[in-house]
Amino acid sequence: MRGRHRRMNRLGRGGAAFVAGIVLALLAPSVAHADQVRDLEYWLNDYGFSQAWKTTQGAGVKVAVIDTGVDGTVPDLKGAIVGGTDVSGVGAANGQKPLGDGDAANHGTWVGSLLAGRGTGPGSGVLGAAPRASILTASVALGEASGSISSDDQIANAVRWAVDNGAEVINMSLTRNTLDWPTSWDDAFEYAFQHDVVIVAAAGNRGSGTTEVGAPATIPGVLTVAGVDRQGKASFDASSQGITIGVSAPSEQLVGANPGGGYVQWAGTSGAAPLVSGAVALVRAAHPELKAADVIERIIKTAKPVPGPVPSPIYGFGLLDAQAAVTATVPHVSANPMGDLSEWIKIHRRAETPTTPAPGSAPVTTSTPQSLAPERSVRMDQLLWPQWSALTTFWLPFSLIAGFTALAALGGVGAWRHFRRTPSKE
């Protein structure tokens, strides 16, 4: 586990966001129709949800959706929302007002419907991954719409609110697009972990500039979700990579319910994350005695393997299998397999600590390193292959000097041998 924490600092800098601050992990949607929706939900059978429902549909489990607001008036979410709040200062008190413009405003409802949609009939509407789980909605305003409260503070406040209101799972389909995160998140996420809450976060999308995962997906203890296409292959645009990825789920050809009615087909790890959050809710409903660490262990250890190393920075431990996560026998673990935030904080948040000086001596301070800033991080591949900056600032000059030195040495040896072979003229 400690090795995982050390490797976390070797991630490279995340890509540029399409808006400032925390962004949503989605790609552009297209229109879908109500009579098509259920047929489009290929993941319900392909990823074991329909089979897992024979055991449980998630009843009794509260999942917090920290997003741009989940509209509980859409028919697909009737009865799903049991509580809400707004942490932005510009939304509705119940957290159900869609915030932002265009896709951003619809985003929270898409996510909520994929997680816990009830459908609109026996074969119509969006049926979520955990169709009997309950939603707590915490609305946030991101980018230019964030108002006077920073996005970072909104997220920290939303996490604490979710914990205090009984969430057993928190879904975060958003990214900060940086490896690091503010200290306010240290406190909020630790608070969640101390209260046995599973936090699920989207890895982000290359198509929107996130080439490598950013916070909250880099935070130890968080279950990070990458995206795959319908064939189970890593999605190029609708996913990103990083060593903190835990599991993969569908992120292409997804469907969602729109605020006010109607449906869309969309893509992004924003949609993969609530599918995993739904699977977590199913596990928690089927095994209420399990702690968060054991729940996460079930998700990753029952994942369907993919070719290559496990875990990998592309797929994590493999493809989500909801049925196996609910029904398989998985040994108990004593620690969160995705890491320990408290341990990370002890190592990387230490400030200058004054020491007690000896009598008569001048006071001294001991400086300890802070956590690495993103631009100072080194990816695993960079440890094997030197980057251009390293080649030009060290390896190239060193190679030239070494080359000239070797040539000079060879020249000297040759001259000495020639001198010894030359007859004396005495």
CSV table of C-alpha atoms in Angstrom, one decimal:
chain,number,residue,atom,x,y,z
A,1,MET,CA,0.0,0.0,0.0
A,2,ARG,CA,2.8,2.4,0.8
A,3,GLY,CA,4.3,1.7,-2.6
A,4,ARG,CA,1.0,2.9,-4.2
A,5,HIS,CA,1.4,6.2,-2.3
A,6,ARG,CA,4.9,6.7,-3.5
A,7,ARG,CA,4.0,5.9,-7.1
A,8,MET,CA,1.1,8.4,-7.0
A,9,ASN,CA,3.7,11.3,-7.1
A,10,ARG,CA,5.1,10.0,-10.4
A,11,LEU,CA,2.0,10.9,-12.4
A,12,GLY,CA,2.5,13.6,-15.0
A,13,ARG,CA,0.6,16.9,-15.2
A,14,GLY,CA,-3.0,16.6,-16.3
A,15,GLY,CA,-4.2,18.2,-19.5
A,16,ALA,CA,-5.8,21.7,-19.8
A,17,ALA,CA,-9.4,22.0,-18.9
A,18,PHE,CA,-12.1,23.5,-21.2
A,19,VAL,CA,-13.2,25.8,-18.4
A,20,ALA,CA,-11.3,27.0,-15.4
A,21,GLY,CA,-11.3,25.1,-12.1
A,22,ILE,CA,-13.2,21.9,-11.5
A,23,VAL,CA,-14.7,20.5,-14.7
A,24,LEU,CA,-17.2,17.7,-15.5
A,25,ALA,CA,-16.0,14.5,-17.1
A,26,LEU,CA,-18.3,14.3,-20.1
A,27,LEU,CA,-18.3,14.6,-23.8
A,28,ALA,CA,-21.0,16.0,-26.1
A,29,PRO,CA,-24.4,14.2,-26.1
A,30,SER,CA,-26.9,13.4,-28.9
A,31,VAL,CA,-30.7,13.0,-28.7
A,32,ALA,CA,-32.3,9.7,-27.7
A,33,HIS,CA,-36.0,8.7,-27.5
A,34,ALA,CA,-37.9,7.2,-24.6
A,35,ASP,CA,-38.8,4.0,-26.5
A,36,GLN,CA,-35.1,3.4,-27.3
A,37,VAL,CA,-33.6,4.0,-23.9
A,38,ARG,CA,-33.9,0.6,-22.3
A,39,ASP,CA,-32.6,-1.1,-25.4
A,40,LEU,CA,-29.6,1.2,-25.4
A,41,GLU,CA,-28.6,0.2,-21.9
A,42,TYR,CA,-26.3,-2.6,-22.9
A,43,TRP,CA,-24.3,-2.4,-19.6
A,44,LEU,CA,-27.3,-3.7,-17.6
A,45,ASN,CA,-26.7,-7.2,-19.0
A,46,ASP,CA,-23.1,-7.0,-20.2
A,47,TYR,CA,-21.8,-5.8,-16.8
A,48,GLY,CA,-23.9,-8.0,-14.5
A,49,PHE,CA,-26.4,-5.5,-13.2
A,50,SER,CA,-29.5,-7.4,-14.2
A,51,GLN,CA,-28.1,-10.6,-12.7
A,52,ALA,CA,-27.1,-8.8,-9.5
A,53,TRP,CA,-30.7,-7.5,-9.1
A,54,LYS,CA,-31.8,-11.0,-8.3
A,55,THR,CA,-30.0,-10.4,-5.0
A,56,THR,CA,-30.6,-6.7,-4.5
A,57,GLN,CA,-31.5,-3.5,-6.3
A,58,GLY,CA,-29.8,-1.3,-3.7
A,59,ALA,CA,-32.8,-0.4,-1.5
A,60,GLY,CA,-31.8,1.3,1.7
A,61,VAL,CA,-28.5,2.7,0.5
A,62,LYS,CA,-28.0,6.5,0.1
A,63,VAL,CA,-25.7,7.7,-2.6
A,64,ALA,CA,-24.7,11.3,-2.7
A,65,VAL,CA,-24.3,12.9,-6.1
A,66,ILE,CA,-22.0,15.9,-5.9
A,67,ASP,CA,-22.7,17.5,-9.3
A,68,THR,CA,-24.6,20.4,-11.0
A,69,GLY,CA,-27.9,19.4,-9.4
A,70,VAL,CA,-30.2,16.3,-9.9
A,71,ASP,CA,-33.7,17.2,-11.1
A,72,GLY,CA,-36.0,15.0,-9.1
A,73,THR,CA,-39.0,16.0,-11.2
A,74,VAL,CA,-38.1,13.9,-14.2
A,75,PRO,CA,-40.2,10.8,-14.4
A,76,ASP,CA,-37.2,8.4,-14.4
A,77,LEU,CA,-36.2,9.7,-10.9
A,78,LYS,CA,-39.6,9.8,-9.3
A,79,GLY,CA,-39.1,8.9,-5.6
A,80,ALA,CA,-35.3,8.5,-5.9
A,81,ILE,CA,-34.2,11.7,-4.2
A,82,VAL,CA,-34.5,11.7,-0.4
A,83,GLY,CA,-32.5,14.8,0.4
A,84,GLY,CA,-30.5,17.7,-1.1
A,85,THR,CA,-28.6,20.9,-0.6
A,86,ASP,CA,-26.9,23.6,-2.5
A,87,VAL,CA,-23.3,24.5,-1.6
A,88,SER,CA,-22.8,27.1,-4.4
A,89,GLY,CA,-25.0,29.9,-3.1
A,90,VAL,CA,-26.7,30.2,-6.5
A,91,GLY,CA,-28.8,27.0,-6.6
A,92,ALA,CA,-32.0,25.8,-4.9
A,93,ALA,CA,-32.0,24.8,-1.3
A,94,ASN,CA,-33.0,21.2,-2.2
A,95,GLY,CA,-30.1,20.8,-4.6
A,96,GLN,CA,-32.4,20.0,-7.5
A,97,LYS,CA,-32.0,23.1,-9.6
A,98,PRO,CA,-29.7,22.4,-12.6
A,99,LEU,CA,-26.8,24.8,-12.5
A,100,GLY,CA,-24.7,26.1,-15.4
A,101,ASP,CA,-25.3,26.3,-19.1
A,102,GLY,CA,-26.2,23.7,-21.7
A,103,ASP,CA,-24.6,20.3,-21.0
A,104,ALA,CA,-23.3,21.3,-17.6
A,105,ALA,CA,-26.8,22.1,-16.3
A,106,ASN,CA,-28.0,18.7,-17.5
A,107,HIS,CA,-25.0,16.8,-16.3
A,108,GLY,CA,-26.1,16.1,-12.7
A,109,THR,CA,-29.4,14.6,-13.8
A,110,TRP,CA,-27.7,12.4,-16.4
A,111,VAL,CA,-25.5,11.1,-13.7
A,112,GLY,CA,-28.3,10.6,-11.2
A,113,SER,CA,-30.4,8.7,-13.8
A,114,LEU,CA,-27.6,6.3,-14.7
A,115,LEU,CA,-27.0,5.6,-11.0
A,116,ALA,CA,-30.6,5.2,-9.6
A,117,GLY,CA,-33.1,5.8,-12.4
A,118,ARG,CA,-36.4,4.0,-11.8
A,119,GLY,CA,-37.5,4.0,-15.5
A,120,THR,CA,-40.9,5.2,-16.7
A,121,GLY,CA,-42.5,1.8,-17.2
A,122,PRO,CA,-41.7,-2.0,-17.5
A,123,GLY,CA,-39.6,-1.4,-20.6
A,124,SER,CA,-39.1,2.3,-21.0
A,125,GLY,CA,-37.0,5.1,-19.5
A,126,VAL,CA,-33.6,5.0,-17.8
A,127,LEU,CA,-33.1,2.2,-15.3
A,128,GLY,CA,-30.2,2.9,-13.1
A,129,ALA,CA,-27.4,0.6,-12.0
A,130,ALA,CA,-29.0,0.5,-8.5
A,131,PRO,CA,-32.7,1.3,-9.3
A,132,ARG,CA,-33.8,1.2,-5.6
A,133,ALA,CA,-31.0,3.1,-4.1
A,134,SER,CA,-31.7,6.6,-2.8
A,135,ILE,CA,-30.0,9.8,-4.0
A,136,LEU,CA,-28.8,12.8,-2.0
A,137,THR,CA,-28.1,15.7,-4.3
A,138,ALA,CA,-25.5,18.4,-3.5
A,139,SER,CA,-25.5,21.0,-6.2
A,140,VAL,CA,-22.3,22.8,-7.1
A,141,ALA,CA,-21.6,25.6,-9.6
A,142,LEU,CA,-18.4,25.2,-11.6
A,143,GLY,CA,-16.4,27.5,-13.8
A,144,GLU,CA,-17.7,31.0,-14.5
A,145,ALA,CA,-21.0,30.1,-12.7
A,146,SER,CA,-19.4,29.3,-9.4
A,147,GLY,CA,-20.1,32.8,-7.9
A,148,SER,CA,-18.4,33.9,-4.7
A,149,ILE,CA,-17.7,30.4,-3.3
A,150,SER,CA,-14.7,28.7,-4.8
A,151,SER,CA,-15.2,25.3,-6.5
A,152,ASP,CA,-12.7,23.8,-4.1
A,153,ASP,CA,-14.7,25.0,-1.1
A,154,GLN,CA,-18.0,23.8,-2.6
A,155,ILE,CA,-16.6,20.3,-3.0
A,156,ALA,CA,-15.3,20.1,0.5
A,157,ASN,CA,-18.6,21.4,1.9
A,158,ALA,CA,-20.6,19.0,-0.2
A,159,VAL,CA,-18.6,16.0,1.0
A,160,ARG,CA,-19.1,16.8,4.6
A,161,TRP,CA,-22.8,17.5,4.0
A,162,ALA,CA,-23.2,14.1,2.3
A,163,VAL,CA,-21.5,12.3,5.2
A,164,ASP,CA,-23.6,14.1,7.8
A,165,ASN,CA,-26.8,13.1,5.9
A,166,GLY,CA,-26.2,9.4,5.8
A,167,ALA,CA,-24.5,8.8,2.5
A,168,GLU,CA,-22.7,5.4,2.2
A,169,VAL,CA,-21.4,6.2,-1.2
A,170,ILE,CA,-20.4,9.5,-2.8
A,171,ASN,CA,-20.2,9.9,-6.6
A,172,MET,CA,-18.0,12.6,-8.1
A,173,SER,CA,-18.2,12.8,-11.9
A,174,LEU,CA,-15.8,15.8,-12.0
A,175,THR,CA,-12.1,16.6,-12.0
A,176,ARG,CA,-9.8,19.3,-10.8
A,177,ASN,CA,-7.4,18.6,-13.7
A,178,THR,CA,-4.5,18.7,-11.3
A,179,LEU,CA,-2.7,16.0,-9.4
A,180,ASP,CA,-2.8,17.9,-6.2
A,181,TRP,CA,-5.8,19.2,-4.2
A,182,PRO,CA,-6.4,21.8,-1.5
A,183,THR,CA,-5.9,20.9,2.2
A,184,SER,CA,-9.6,21.5,2.7
A,185,TRP,CA,-10.1,18.3,0.7
A,186,ASP,CA,-7.8,16.5,3.1
A,187,ASP,CA,-10.1,17.2,6.0
A,188,ALA,CA,-13.3,16.6,4.0
A,189,PHE,CA,-12.2,13.3,2.5
A,190,GLU,CA,-10.7,12.0,5.7
A,191,TYR,CA,-14.0,12.8,7.4
A,192,ALA,CA,-15.8,10.7,4.8
A,193,PHE,CA,-13.3,7.8,5.2
A,194,GLN,CA,-13.5,7.9,8.9
A,195,HIS,CA,-17.3,7.5,8.6
A,196,ASP,CA,-16.9,4.5,6.3
A,197,VAL,CA,-18.0,6.1,3.1
A,198,VAL,CA,-16.9,4.9,-0.3
A,199,ILE,CA,-16.0,7.7,-2.7
A,200,VAL,CA,-16.1,7.0,-6.4
A,201,ALA,CA,-14.5,9.5,-8.9
A,202,ALA,CA,-14.3,9.7,-12.6
A,203,ALA,CA,-10.9,9.5,-14.2
A,204,GLY,CA,-11.7,12.2,-16.8
A,205,ASN,CA,-11.5,12.3,-20.6
A,206,ARG,CA,-8.8,12.8,-23.1
A,207,GLY,CA,-11.4,14.4,-25.4
A,208,SER,CA,-11.9,17.3,-23.0
A,209,GLY,CA,-8.2,17.7,-22.2
A,210,THR,CA,-7.6,15.3,-19.3
A,211,THR,CA,-4.8,13.1,-20.5
A,212,GLU,CA,-4.1,11.8,-17.0
A,213,VAL,CA,-6.3,11.6,-14.0
A,214,GLY,CA,-6.6,14.5,-11.7
A,215,ALA,CA,-8.0,15.1,-8.2
A,216,PRO,CA,-10.2,13.8,-6.7
A,217,ALA,CA,-9.2,10.7,-8.7
A,218,THR,CA,-5.6,11.0,-7.3
A,219,ILE,CA,-6.6,11.0,-3.7
A,220,PRO,CA,-5.6,7.9,-1.7
A,221,GLY,CA,-8.7,5.8,-0.8
A,222,VAL,CA,-10.8,7.0,-3.7
A,223,LEU,CA,-12.1,4.4,-6.1
A,224,THR,CA,-11.2,5.8,-9.5
A,225,VAL,CA,-13.1,4.8,-12.6
A,226,ALA,CA,-11.8,4.6,-16.2
A,227,GLY,CA,-13.9,4.3,-19.3
A,228,VAL,CA,-14.2,1.6,-22.0
A,229,ASP,CA,-16.2,1.3,-25.2
A,230,ARG,CA,-18.9,-1.2,-26.0
A,231,GLN,CA,-16.4,-3.8,-26.8
A,232,GLY,CA,-14.6,-3.4,-23.5
A,233,LYS,CA,-11.6,-1.7,-24.9
A,234,ALA,CA,-10.1,1.5,-23.4
A,235,SER,CA,-11.9,4.5,-24.7
A,236,PHE,CA,-9.6,7.0,-26.4
A,237,ASP,CA,-11.6,10.1,-26.0
A,238,ALA,CA,-14.0,9.1,-23.1
A,239,SER,CA,-11.3,8.1,-20.6
A,240,SER,CA,-7.9,8.9,-19.4
A,241,GLN,CA,-5.1,7.0,-17.7
A,242,GLY,CA,-3.3,7.0,-14.4
A,243,ILE,CA,-1.9,4.6,-11.7
A,244,THR,CA,-4.7,5.4,-9.3
A,245,ILE,CA,-7.4,3.8,-11.5
A,246,GLY,CA,-9.3,1.0,-9.7
A,247,VAL,CA,-11.8,-0.3,-12.2
A,248,SER,CA,-13.2,0.3,-15.6
A,249,ALA,CA,-16.8,0.7,-16.8
A,250,PRO,CA,-18.7,1.8,-19.9
A,251,SER,CA,-18.1,5.4,-20.9
A,252,GLU,CA,-19.4,5.4,-24.5
A,253,GLN,CA,-23.0,5.2,-25.9
A,254,LEU,CA,-24.5,6.0,-22.6
A,255,VAL,CA,-28.0,7.4,-22.0
A,256,GLY,CA,-29.4,9.9,-19.6
A,257,ALA,CA,-32.6,11.6,-18.6
A,258,ASN,CA,-32.7,15.4,-19.2
A,259,PRO,CA,-34.0,17.9,-16.7
A,260,GLY,CA,-37.6,18.7,-17.7
A,261,GLY,CA,-37.9,15.6,-19.7
A,262,GLY,CA,-36.4,13.8,-22.7
A,263,TYR,CA,-33.2,11.8,-23.1
A,264,VAL,CA,-29.7,12.0,-24.5
A,265,GLN,CA,-27.0,9.6,-25.5
A,266,TRP,CA,-23.6,10.8,-24.2
A,267,ALA,CA,-20.1,9.7,-23.4
A,268,GLY,CA,-17.5,10.2,-20.7
A,269,THR,CA,-16.2,8.8,-17.4
A,270,SER,CA,-18.9,11.0,-15.9
A,271,GLY,CA,-21.2,8.1,-16.8
A,272,ALA,CA,-18.8,5.3,-16.0
A,273,ALA,CA,-18.5,6.6,-12.4
A,274,PRO,CA,-22.2,6.3,-11.5
A,275,LEU,CA,-22.3,2.8,-12.9
A,276,VAL,CA,-19.6,1.9,-10.4
A,277,SER,CA,-21.3,3.9,-7.6
A,278,GLY,CA,-24.4,1.9,-8.4
A,279,ALA,CA,-22.5,-1.4,-8.1
A,280,VAL,CA,-21.1,-0.2,-4.8
A,281,ALA,CA,-24.6,0.5,-3.6
A,282,LEU,CA,-25.7,-3.0,-4.6
A,283,VAL,CA,-22.8,-4.5,-2.6
A,284,ARG,CA,-23.6,-2.3,0.4
A,285,ALA,CA,-27.2,-3.4,0.3
A,286,ALA,CA,-26.4,-7.1,-0.1
A,287,HIS,CA,-23.6,-7.0,2.6
A,288,PRO,CA,-24.5,-4.3,5.1
A,289,GLU,CA,-21.9,-5.7,7.6
A,290,LEU,CA,-19.0,-4.9,5.3
A,291,LYS,CA,-16.8,-1.9,5.8
A,292,ALA,CA,-15.8,0.4,3.0
A,293,ALA,CA,-12.5,-1.2,2.4
A,294,ASP,CA,-14.1,-4.6,1.9
A,295,VAL,CA,-16.7,-3.1,-0.4
A,296,ILE,CA,-14.0,-1.6,-2.6
A,297,GLU,CA,-12.0,-4.9,-2.4
A,298,ARG,CA,-15.1,-6.7,-3.8
A,299,ILE,CA,-15.3,-4.3,-6.7
A,300,ILE,CA,-11.7,-4.6,-7.8
A,301,LYS,CA,-11.1,-8.2,-7.0
A,302,THR,CA,-14.1,-9.4,-8.9
A,303,ALA,CA,-13.4,-7.2,-12.0
A,304,LYS,CA,-13.0,-9.1,-15.2
A,305,PRO,CA,-9.3,-9.2,-16.1
A,306,VAL,CA,-8.0,-7.7,-19.3
A,307,PRO,CA,-4.7,-8.5,-21.1
A,308,GLY,CA,-1.6,-6.9,-19.5
A,309,PRO,CA,-0.4,-6.1,-16.0
A,310,VAL,CA,-2.9,-5.8,-13.1
A,311,PRO,CA,-3.5,-3.2,-12.0
A,312,SER,CA,-2.8,-1.2,-15.1
A,313,PRO,CA,-2.9,2.6,-15.6
A,314,ILE,CA,-5.5,2.0,-18.4
A,315,TYR,CA,-8.0,-0.4,-16.9
A,316,GLY,CA,-7.0,-0.6,-13.2
A,317,PHE,CA,-8.0,-4.1,-12.0
A,318,GLY,CA,-10.2,-4.8,-15.0
A,319,LEU,CA,-13.8,-4.4,-16.1
A,320,LEU,CA,-16.6,-4.0,-13.6
A,321,ASP,CA,-18.7,-7.2,-12.9
A,322,ALA,CA,-21.6,-6.1,-10.7
A,323,GLN,CA,-23.0,-9.7,-10.3
A,324,ALA,CA,-19.6,-11.0,-9.1
A,325,ALA,CA,-19.1,-8.1,-6.8
A,326,VAL,CA,-22.4,-8.9,-5.1
A,327,THR,CA,-22.3,-12.7,-5.0
A,328,ALA,CA,-18.6,-13.8,-5.0
A,329,THR,CA,-16.7,-14.9,-1.9
A,330,VAL,CA,-13.9,-12.3,-1.3
A,331,PRO,CA,-11.5,-12.4,1.6
A,332,HIS,CA,-11.7,-9.7,4.2
A,333,VAL,CA,-9.1,-6.9,4.1
A,334,SER,CA,-7.9,-4.7,6.9
A,335,ALA,CA,-7.1,-1.6,4.9
A,336,ASN,CA,-8.5,0.3,1.9
A,337,PRO,CA,-6.9,-1.2,-1.2
A,338,MET,CA,-6.9,2.1,-2.9
A,339,GLY,CA,-4.6,3.7,-0.3
A,340,ASP,CA,-4.6,5.6,3.0
A,341,LEU,CA,-5.2,9.3,2.9
A,342,SER,CA,-4.2,9.8,6.5
A,343,GLU,CA,-0.8,8.2,5.8
A,344,TRP,CA,-0.4,10.3,2.7
A,345,ILE,CA,-1.1,13.5,4.7
A,346,LYS,CA,1.5,12.6,7.4
A,347,ILE,CA,4.1,12.2,4.7
A,348,HIS,CA,3.3,15.0,2.4
A,349,ARG,CA,1.7,17.8,4.4
A,350,ARG,CA,4.3,18.2,7.1
A,351,ALA,CA,5.3,21.8,7.6
A,352,GLU,CA,8.5,23.2,9.1
A,353,THR,CA,8.7,21.9,12.6
A,354,PRO,CA,10.7,23.7,15.2
A,355,THR,CA,13.0,21.6,17.4
A,356,THR,CA,13.9,22.2,21.0
A,357,PRO,CA,17.3,23.9,21.1
A,358,ALA,CA,20.0,22.8,23.6
A,359,PRO,CA,20.7,25.2,26.5
A,360,GLY,CA,22.8,28.1,25.3
A,361,SER,CA,22.5,27.2,21.6
A,362,ALA,CA,20.7,29.1,18.9
A,363,PRO,CA,17.2,27.8,17.9
A,364,VAL,CA,17.0,25.8,14.8
A,365,THR,CA,14.2,24.5,12.5
A,366,THR,CA,14.0,21.3,10.6
A,367,SER,CA,12.5,21.6,7.1
A,368,THR,CA,10.7,18.6,5.6
A,369,PRO,CA,9.5,18.3,2.0
A,370,GLN,CA,6.0,19.3,1.0
A,371,SER,CA,4.0,17.2,-1.5
A,372,LEU,CA,5.2,17.4,-5.0
A,373,ALA,CA,3.6,20.0,-7.2
A,374,PRO,CA,2.2,18.6,-10.5
A,375,GLU,CA,5.0,20.1,-12.6
A,376,ARG,CA,7.5,18.3,-10.5
A,377,SER,CA,5.9,14.9,-10.7
A,378,VAL,CA,7.6,12.2,-12.7
A,379,ARG,CA,5.6,9.6,-14.5
A,380,MET,CA,6.6,5.9,-14.4
A,381,ASP,CA,7.6,6.0,-18.1
A,382,GLN,CA,9.8,9.1,-17.4
A,383,LEU,CA,11.8,7.0,-15.0
A,384,LEU,CA,12.7,4.6,-17.9
A,385,TRP,CA,12.9,7.1,-20.8
A,386,PRO,CA,14.6,10.5,-20.2
A,387,GLN,CA,12.5,13.4,-21.4
A,388,TRP,CA,13.8,16.1,-23.9
A,389,SER,CA,14.5,18.6,-21.1
A,390,ALA,CA,16.7,16.1,-19.3
A,391,LEU,CA,18.4,15.2,-22.6
A,392,THR,CA,19.3,18.9,-23.3
A,393,THR,CA,20.2,19.9,-19.8
A,394,PHE,CA,22.2,16.9,-18.6
A,395,TRP,CA,22.5,13.9,-20.9
A,396,LEU,CA,23.5,15.8,-24.1
A,397,PRO,CA,26.2,17.9,-22.5
A,398,PHE,CA,27.4,14.9,-20.5
A,399,SER,CA,27.5,12.7,-23.6
A,400,LEU,CA,29.5,15.3,-25.5
A,401,ILE,CA,32.0,15.7,-22.7
A,402,ALA,CA,32.2,12.0,-22.2
A,403,GLY,CA,32.7,11.5,-26.0
A,404,PHE,CA,35.5,14.0,-26.3
A,405,THR,CA,37.2,12.6,-23.2
A,406,ALA,CA,37.0,9.1,-24.7
A,407,LEU,CA,38.4,10.3,-28.0
A,408,ALA,CA,41.2,12.1,-26.3
A,409,ALA,CA,42.0,9.0,-24.3
A,410,LEU,CA,42.1,6.8,-27.3
A,411,GLY,CA,44.2,9.3,-29.1
A,412,GLY,CA,46.7,9.4,-26.3
A,413,VAL,CA,46.9,5.6,-26.2
A,414,GLY,CA,47.5,5.5,-30.0
A,415,ALA,CA,50.2,8.1,-29.7
A,416,TRP,CA,52.0,6.2,-27.0
A,417,ARG,CA,51.9,3.0,-28.9
A,418,HIS,CA,53.2,4.7,-32.0
A,419,PHE,CA,56.0,6.3,-30.0
A,420,ARG,CA,57.1,2.9,-28.6
A,421,ARG,CA,57.1,1.4,-32.1
A,422,THR,CA,59.2,4.2,-33.6
A,423,PRO,CA,63.0,3.3,-33.9
A,424,SER,CA,65.3,5.6,-31.9
A,425,LYS,CA,67.6,7.9,-34.0
A,426,GLU,CA,70.3,8.0,-31.4
